[in-house]
Short mmCIF file of C-alpha atoms and ligand atoms in Angstrom, two decimals:
data_model
loop_
_atom_site.label_atom_id
_atom_site.label_comp_id
_atom_site.label_asym_id
_atom_site.label_seq_id
_atom_site.Cartn_x
_atom_site.Cartn_y
_atom_site.Cartn_z
CA MET A 4 0.04 0.18 0.04
CA ALA A 5 1.15 3.59 -0.96
CA HIS A 6 2.35 5.61 2.04
CA LEU A 7 0.15 8.81 2.56
CA ASP A 8 1.85 12.17 3.17
CA ALA A 9 0.68 14.96 5.45
CA TYR A 10 -2.06 15.89 2.80
CA ASN A 11 -3.33 12.29 2.38
CA ARG A 12 -1.79 11.98 -1.11
CA PRO A 13 -0.58 8.25 -1.68
CA ILE A 14 2.98 8.27 -2.75
CA SER A 15 3.45 5.65 -5.42
CA TYR A 16 5.97 7.12 -7.96
CA LEU A 17 9.58 7.69 -7.83
CA ARG A 18 11.59 9.73 -10.69
CA ILE A 19 15.29 9.09 -10.80
CA SER A 20 17.65 11.44 -12.52
CA VAL A 21 20.39 8.88 -13.47
CA THR A 22 22.76 11.78 -14.77
CA ASP A 23 22.88 15.40 -15.09
CA ARG A 24 24.73 15.14 -18.48
CA CYS A 25 22.90 15.46 -21.86
CA ASN A 26 23.67 15.19 -25.50
CA LEU A 27 21.29 18.20 -26.21
CA ARG A 28 21.03 21.71 -24.63
CA CYS A 29 17.30 22.50 -24.81
CA ILE A 30 16.78 26.16 -24.32
CA TYR A 31 14.19 25.82 -21.62
CA CYS A 32 16.20 23.34 -19.77
CA MET A 33 19.95 24.44 -19.64
CA PRO A 34 22.00 27.56 -20.24
CA PRO A 35 23.78 27.67 -23.67
CA GLN A 36 27.04 26.46 -22.26
CA GLY A 37 25.46 23.59 -20.58
CA VAL A 38 25.75 23.16 -16.73
CA THR A 39 28.91 22.23 -14.72
CA LYS A 40 29.04 18.38 -14.81
CA ARG A 41 29.21 16.66 -11.55
CA SER A 42 32.11 14.27 -11.12
CA HIS A 43 31.41 10.50 -11.33
CA ALA A 44 32.04 10.33 -7.52
CA GLU A 45 29.15 12.84 -6.88
CA ILE A 46 26.67 10.90 -8.89
CA LEU A 47 24.87 7.87 -7.30
CA ARG A 48 26.32 4.35 -8.39
CA TYR A 49 23.85 1.93 -9.78
CA GLU A 50 24.02 -0.26 -6.62
CA GLU A 51 23.09 2.82 -4.59
CA ILE A 52 20.03 3.63 -6.82
CA GLU A 53 18.90 -0.05 -6.55
CA THR A 54 19.14 0.29 -2.64
CA VAL A 55 16.92 3.43 -2.83
CA VAL A 56 14.52 1.65 -5.05
CA ARG A 57 14.27 -1.44 -2.87
CA ALA A 58 13.53 0.81 0.11
CA ALA A 59 11.02 2.80 -2.01
CA ALA A 60 9.27 -0.36 -3.08
CA THR A 61 8.66 -1.56 0.52
CA LEU A 62 7.01 1.88 1.06
CA GLY A 63 4.62 1.22 -1.42
CA ILE A 64 6.17 2.84 -4.45
CA THR A 65 5.38 0.87 -7.55
CA LYS A 66 6.36 3.08 -10.46
CA VAL A 67 9.84 4.25 -11.24
CA ARG A 68 10.89 6.44 -14.12
CA LEU A 69 14.45 6.93 -15.27
CA THR A 70 15.03 10.31 -16.46
CA GLY A 71 17.89 13.00 -16.23
CA GLY A 72 19.67 14.72 -18.11
CA GLU A 73 19.56 12.13 -20.86
CA PRO A 74 19.55 8.66 -19.25
CA LEU A 75 20.75 6.89 -22.43
CA VAL A 76 24.25 8.81 -22.37
CA ARG A 77 25.08 7.16 -19.03
CA PRO A 78 27.24 4.02 -19.75
CA GLY A 79 25.72 0.75 -18.56
CA ILE A 80 22.06 2.11 -18.49
CA VAL A 81 20.60 -1.09 -19.78
CA ASP A 82 22.27 -2.89 -16.80
CA LEU A 83 20.52 -0.36 -14.43
CA VAL A 84 17.11 -1.18 -16.07
CA ARG A 85 17.80 -4.92 -15.57
CA MET A 86 18.70 -4.41 -11.84
CA LEU A 87 15.53 -2.33 -11.22
CA ALA A 88 13.18 -4.54 -13.31
CA ARG A 89 13.99 -7.20 -10.70
CA VAL A 90 12.94 -5.22 -7.57
CA GLU A 91 9.99 -6.72 -6.08
CA GLY A 92 6.94 -4.40 -6.12
CA ILE A 93 8.03 -2.17 -8.93
CA ASP A 94 5.62 -3.08 -11.43
CA ASP A 95 5.94 -0.02 -13.96
CA LEU A 96 9.40 0.93 -15.15
CA ALA A 97 9.63 3.67 -17.65
CA MET A 98 11.97 6.24 -19.11
CA THR A 99 11.85 9.74 -20.31
CA THR A 100 14.36 10.26 -23.20
CA ASN A 101 15.11 12.72 -26.02
CA ALA A 102 15.32 9.64 -28.18
CA ILE A 103 18.63 10.58 -30.01
CA LEU A 104 20.22 7.19 -28.87
CA LEU A 105 17.06 5.16 -28.84
CA ASN A 106 17.95 3.60 -32.14
CA ASP A 107 20.92 1.88 -30.52
CA TYR A 108 19.23 1.01 -27.17
CA ALA A 109 15.43 0.51 -27.58
CA LYS A 110 15.78 -3.27 -28.14
CA GLY A 111 18.22 -3.85 -25.30
CA LEU A 112 15.94 -1.67 -22.96
CA ALA A 113 12.94 -3.67 -23.71
CA GLN A 114 14.73 -6.96 -23.25
CA ALA A 115 16.21 -5.80 -19.89
CA GLY A 116 12.66 -5.01 -18.57
CA LEU A 117 11.86 -1.38 -19.49
CA ARG A 118 8.07 -1.09 -20.19
CA ARG A 119 7.63 2.28 -22.02
CA VAL A 120 9.27 5.54 -22.96
CA ASN A 121 8.07 9.00 -23.19
CA ILE A 122 9.89 11.01 -25.80
CA SER A 123 10.55 14.70 -25.63
CA LEU A 124 9.89 16.38 -29.06
CA ASP A 125 8.81 20.06 -29.51
CA THR A 126 8.80 20.49 -33.19
CA LEU A 127 8.36 18.58 -36.39
CA ARG A 128 10.73 21.06 -38.19
CA PRO A 129 14.37 19.99 -38.62
CA GLU A 130 15.88 23.73 -38.38
CA ARG A 131 13.66 24.52 -35.61
CA PHE A 132 14.52 21.19 -33.71
CA GLU A 133 18.20 22.16 -33.98
CA ARG A 134 17.52 25.68 -32.71
CA ILE A 135 15.41 24.57 -29.63
CA THR A 136 17.88 21.74 -28.74
CA ARG A 137 20.81 23.94 -29.63
CA CYS A 138 22.40 20.88 -31.60
CA GLY A 139 19.85 18.05 -32.09
CA LYS A 140 18.95 16.35 -35.52
CA LEU A 141 15.23 15.69 -35.73
CA GLU A 142 15.71 12.64 -37.97
CA GLU A 143 17.67 10.80 -35.11
CA ALA A 144 14.87 11.47 -32.73
CA LEU A 145 12.40 10.23 -35.13
CA ALA A 146 14.46 7.19 -35.83
CA GLY A 147 14.73 6.52 -32.09
CA MET A 148 10.84 6.86 -31.82
CA GLU A 149 10.56 4.28 -34.50
CA ALA A 150 12.90 1.93 -32.87
CA ALA A 151 10.85 2.20 -29.57
CA ARG A 152 7.96 1.38 -31.36
CA GLN A 153 9.38 -1.58 -32.99
CA ALA A 154 10.80 -2.87 -29.51
CA GLY A 155 7.34 -2.59 -28.12
CA LEU A 156 8.01 0.11 -25.66
CA GLU A 157 4.47 1.39 -25.82
CA PRO A 158 2.37 3.31 -25.44
CA ILE A 159 5.02 6.03 -26.47
CA LYS A 160 3.97 9.42 -25.13
CA ILE A 161 5.33 12.36 -26.94
CA ASN A 162 6.09 15.52 -24.47
CA THR A 163 6.10 18.82 -26.18
CA VAL A 164 7.01 21.90 -24.18
CA VAL A 165 5.02 24.89 -25.77
CA ILE A 166 6.73 28.12 -25.84
CA ARG A 167 5.23 31.43 -27.41
CA GLU A 168 6.84 32.67 -30.51
CA MET A 169 9.13 29.45 -30.43
CA ASN A 170 6.76 26.50 -31.35
CA ASP A 171 3.16 27.56 -30.72
CA ASP A 172 2.52 27.88 -34.33
CA GLU A 173 2.80 23.95 -34.45
CA VAL A 174 0.34 22.73 -32.04
CA VAL A 175 -2.15 21.96 -34.71
CA ASP A 176 0.56 19.97 -36.80
CA LEU A 177 1.53 18.03 -33.78
CA ALA A 178 -2.19 17.44 -32.85
CA ARG A 179 -2.71 16.02 -36.30
CA GLN A 180 0.05 13.31 -35.61
CA THR A 181 -2.61 11.80 -33.19
CA LEU A 182 -4.81 11.01 -36.38
CA GLU A 183 -1.97 9.59 -38.40
CA PRO A 184 0.30 7.92 -37.57
CA GLY A 185 -1.46 7.80 -34.26
CA TRP A 186 0.84 9.44 -31.60
CA HIS A 187 -0.13 10.20 -28.05
CA VAL A 188 1.01 13.89 -27.79
CA ARG A 189 1.12 15.76 -24.42
CA PHE A 190 1.60 19.44 -24.24
CA ILE A 191 3.29 20.86 -21.33
CA GLU A 192 3.26 24.40 -20.16
CA LEU A 193 6.82 25.92 -19.78
CA MET A 194 7.88 25.97 -16.14
CA PRO A 195 10.32 28.43 -14.74
CA ILE A 196 13.10 26.38 -13.36
CA GLY A 197 16.88 26.32 -13.21
CA ASN A 198 19.33 28.47 -15.15
CA SER A 199 17.69 28.62 -18.56
CA MET A 200 15.57 30.98 -20.75
CA ALA A 201 12.52 29.45 -18.71
CA VAL A 202 13.32 31.84 -15.83
CA GLU A 203 14.69 34.85 -17.72
CA GLY A 204 12.70 38.10 -17.85
CA ASN A 205 9.10 37.72 -17.77
CA TRP A 206 8.74 34.02 -18.21
CA ARG A 207 4.94 34.21 -17.90
CA GLU A 208 4.76 35.74 -21.34
CA ARG A 209 6.39 32.77 -22.92
CA VAL A 210 3.77 30.31 -21.30
CA VAL A 211 1.14 29.18 -23.63
CA THR A 212 -1.61 27.73 -21.55
CA ALA A 213 -3.49 24.51 -22.22
CA ARG A 214 -6.71 26.51 -22.90
CA GLU A 215 -4.96 28.47 -25.65
CA ILE A 216 -3.55 25.39 -27.19
CA GLN A 217 -6.91 23.54 -26.96
CA GLU A 218 -8.44 26.60 -28.59
CA GLN A 219 -6.13 26.60 -31.58
CA ILE A 220 -6.51 23.03 -32.19
CA GLU A 221 -10.22 23.03 -31.97
CA ALA A 222 -10.52 25.98 -34.26
CA THR A 223 -8.85 23.87 -36.93
CA LEU A 224 -9.52 20.22 -36.32
CA GLY A 225 -12.81 20.16 -34.42
CA ALA A 226 -14.05 19.67 -30.88
CA LEU A 227 -11.95 17.38 -28.68
CA GLU A 228 -13.50 14.42 -26.84
CA PRO A 229 -12.54 13.55 -23.40
CA ALA A 230 -10.31 10.24 -23.55
CA LYS A 231 -9.26 7.55 -20.94
CA VAL A 232 -6.07 8.09 -19.00
CA LEU A 233 -3.11 6.26 -20.64
CA PRO A 234 -1.13 3.58 -18.61
CA GLY A 235 1.13 5.83 -16.33
CA GLY A 236 -0.85 8.79 -17.55
CA GLY A 237 0.38 11.03 -14.54
CA PRO A 238 -1.17 14.41 -14.14
CA ALA A 239 -2.20 15.01 -17.94
CA ARG A 240 -5.95 15.57 -18.89
CA TYR A 241 -6.71 13.50 -21.98
CA TYR A 242 -8.67 14.15 -25.02
CA ARG A 243 -8.94 12.56 -28.53
CA LEU A 244 -9.87 14.23 -31.96
CA PRO A 245 -12.91 12.39 -33.37
CA GLY A 246 -11.73 9.07 -34.90
CA ALA A 247 -8.09 9.48 -33.83
CA LYS A 248 -5.88 6.41 -32.81
CA GLY A 249 -3.90 8.73 -30.45
CA THR A 250 -4.74 10.94 -27.65
CA LEU A 251 -3.93 14.56 -26.84
CA GLY A 252 -2.79 15.42 -23.15
CA PHE A 253 -2.53 18.61 -21.49
CA ILE A 254 -0.15 19.01 -18.52
CA THR A 255 -0.82 22.47 -16.67
CA PRO A 256 1.66 23.11 -14.06
CA ILE A 257 1.14 26.77 -14.30
CA SER A 258 -2.59 27.50 -15.33
CA ASP A 259 -4.03 24.70 -13.26
CA HIS A 260 -1.61 23.02 -10.95
CA PHE A 261 -2.16 19.38 -10.05
CA CYS A 262 -0.32 19.53 -6.77
CA HIS A 263 -3.45 17.98 -4.93
CA GLN A 264 -3.01 14.76 -6.79
CA CYS A 265 0.83 14.55 -6.89
CA ASN A 266 2.02 11.13 -6.07
CA ARG A 267 5.82 11.63 -6.78
CA LEU A 268 9.15 11.91 -5.26
CA ARG A 269 12.39 12.76 -7.12
CA LEU A 270 15.89 11.39 -6.58
CA THR A 271 18.42 13.70 -8.12
CA ALA A 272 21.36 12.55 -9.91
CA ASP A 273 23.67 13.29 -6.90
CA GLY A 274 21.51 11.37 -4.54
CA HIS A 275 19.16 13.90 -2.95
CA LEU A 276 15.54 12.98 -2.51
CA ARG A 277 13.31 15.96 -3.58
CA PRO A 278 9.63 15.76 -2.64
CA CYS A 279 8.66 18.60 -4.97
CA LEU A 280 10.17 19.42 -8.25
CA LEU A 281 9.34 23.20 -7.52
CA SER A 282 10.51 23.56 -4.15
CA GLU A 283 14.30 23.50 -3.17
CA TYR A 284 13.76 21.25 0.04
CA GLU A 285 15.86 17.90 -0.31
CA ILE A 286 17.17 15.12 1.85
CA ASP A 287 20.58 13.80 1.32
CA LEU A 288 20.60 10.03 0.73
CA ARG A 289 24.19 9.73 -0.77
CA THR A 290 26.16 10.46 2.45
CA PRO A 291 24.22 7.75 4.43
CA LEU A 292 24.61 5.40 1.46
CA ARG A 293 28.21 5.89 1.34
CA GLU A 294 28.37 5.34 5.05
CA GLY A 295 27.03 1.99 4.63
CA ALA A 296 23.12 2.60 5.17
CA ASP A 297 21.00 -0.21 4.32
CA VAL A 298 17.52 -0.48 3.02
CA GLU A 299 15.88 0.06 6.55
CA HIS A 300 17.84 3.12 7.18
CA ILE A 301 17.00 4.53 3.60
CA LYS A 302 13.42 3.66 4.30
CA THR A 303 13.27 6.18 7.33
CA LEU A 304 14.87 8.84 5.22
CA ILE A 305 12.13 8.32 2.51
CA LEU A 306 9.57 8.47 4.96
CA GLN A 307 10.98 11.91 6.05
CA ALA A 308 10.67 13.08 2.49
CA ILE A 309 7.16 11.77 2.31
CA GLU A 310 6.12 13.60 5.34
CA ARG A 311 7.70 16.82 4.27
CA LYS A 312 6.20 17.09 0.86
CA PRO A 313 4.72 20.54 0.44
CA MET A 314 1.03 20.99 -0.12
CA GLN A 315 1.79 22.79 -3.39
CA HIS A 316 4.19 24.80 -5.37
CA HIS A 317 4.54 28.66 -4.78
CA LEU A 318 5.07 30.05 -8.17
CA ASP A 319 2.24 32.38 -7.75
CA GLU A 320 4.23 34.07 -5.00
CA CYS A 321 7.25 34.15 -7.23
CA GLN A 322 9.19 31.41 -5.49
CA ILE A 323 11.15 30.27 -8.38
CA PRO A 324 13.52 27.41 -7.74
CA THR A 325 16.79 28.31 -9.29
CA GLY A 326 19.33 26.31 -7.34
CA ARG A 327 19.40 23.33 -9.63
CA VAL A 328 18.67 22.90 -13.36
CA MET A 329 15.98 20.58 -14.63
CA SER A 330 18.54 17.95 -15.79
CA GLU A 331 19.90 17.29 -12.32
CA ILE A 332 16.42 17.06 -10.67
CA GLY A 333 14.97 14.77 -13.13
CA GLY A 334 12.25 16.59 -15.13
N1 SAM H 3 16.50 14.24 -21.47
C1 SAM H 3 15.14 13.65 -21.35
C2 SAM H 3 14.25 14.30 -22.25
O1 SAM H 3 14.37 15.53 -22.65
O2 SAM H 3 13.14 13.71 -22.39
C3 SAM H 3 14.85 13.54 -19.92
C4 SAM H 3 15.15 14.69 -19.04
S1 SAM H 3 14.14 16.12 -19.45
C5 SAM H 3 14.76 17.43 -18.20
C6 SAM H 3 12.51 15.70 -18.99
C7 SAM H 3 11.33 16.69 -19.48
O3 SAM H 3 11.47 17.80 -18.91
C8 SAM H 3 11.42 16.67 -20.85
O4 SAM H 3 10.17 16.27 -21.35
C9 SAM H 3 11.46 18.25 -21.02
O5 SAM H 3 10.69 18.78 -22.10
C10 SAM H 3 10.84 18.78 -19.76
N2 SAM H 3 11.34 19.95 -19.33
C11 SAM H 3 12.61 20.53 -19.23
N3 SAM H 3 12.70 21.73 -18.74
C12 SAM H 3 11.30 22.26 -18.64
C13 SAM H 3 10.79 23.54 -18.38
N4 SAM H 3 11.57 24.57 -18.14
N5 SAM H 3 9.43 23.42 -18.54
C14 SAM H 3 8.71 22.42 -18.83
N6 SAM H 3 9.32 21.17 -19.05
C15 SAM H 3 10.58 21.04 -19.11
FE1 SF4 H 4 18.64 17.42 -22.36
FE2 SF4 H 4 16.05 16.55 -21.59
FE3 SF4 H 4 17.18 18.99 -20.87
FE4 SF4 H 4 16.68 18.67 -23.45
S1 SF4 H 4 15.13 18.54 -21.87
S2 SF4 H 4 18.60 19.55 -22.42
S3 SF4 H 4 17.25 16.62 -23.91
S4 SF4 H 4 17.81 16.94 -20.28
#
């Protein structure tokens, strides 16, 4: 049974940043020069991550997502998937990736026990992809997506961060992909976090709300129908265009925050447990792990994090967490 936090929310989901490194530099996630990389010694070892997941599983965490940074740039990632897939109690093991390396890894990940992938893709235009990611090739991401499909890492969800005057003119084109070839696309409101363009100047001007996106889509493609939540659907609200195979989701951390139903904890790449993405409070697990803490000891620290999970974020009061970038925390 999932453990309840102080606001009666069952905590059943752990997101793990396995590395702060990345092969892209998305404008809303990182500064142009990238972030100062943590040394290998600072990053949790796979055995340490496994201990945390074992402890979490005994507290009723059933779902784990590997993220980062880009999880596929960490050497041996398939081994980590194999280790975590064997942990009793974890029945949903997924990954969020930019897909650039999925062509090489999809099959191995599926064989090791990964269930599904979410793929971040903000545009269907090659030059724009290169501009937003500061270096990426769209064709590589699309090849990665196809490899994931062939490996059965489904349902694949596409995550699109919508930014005003950057890619907001593409929401209709992206929505069309739910008709053919039948993608599941989720639009995410830009969040002010880390040291990126997402916190510069008046960030609110760059946020395109789910409502605006929905209006644009409906004006061209017709009314959306409510759809069932996808497996591992998280905080998105799901819809479907009439007759579409794929779904459209909206994730609204800014215009309609979903803190009251938040069920997650995050483990940073350097081993700190963070009960809320948008609050700087963290508990250090790395020090006790390196001092020999066992599953029982780590369990007590996870319980502390659950008990200290804040009721909601405070962006409205301009409390913007800038201490860490998204890639370290695990977006
Ligand atoms: N590298 C992987 C990827 O891009 O899918 C995993 C890590 S990335 C930090 C996880 C997710 O966070 C991505 O879907 C990305 O679009 C999202 N993200 C990063 N910065 C964001 C921001 N400022 N606002 C909203 N979403 C953001
Ligand atoms: Fe890398 Fe993902 Fe951040 Fe883009 S969003 S820079 S792919 S970690």
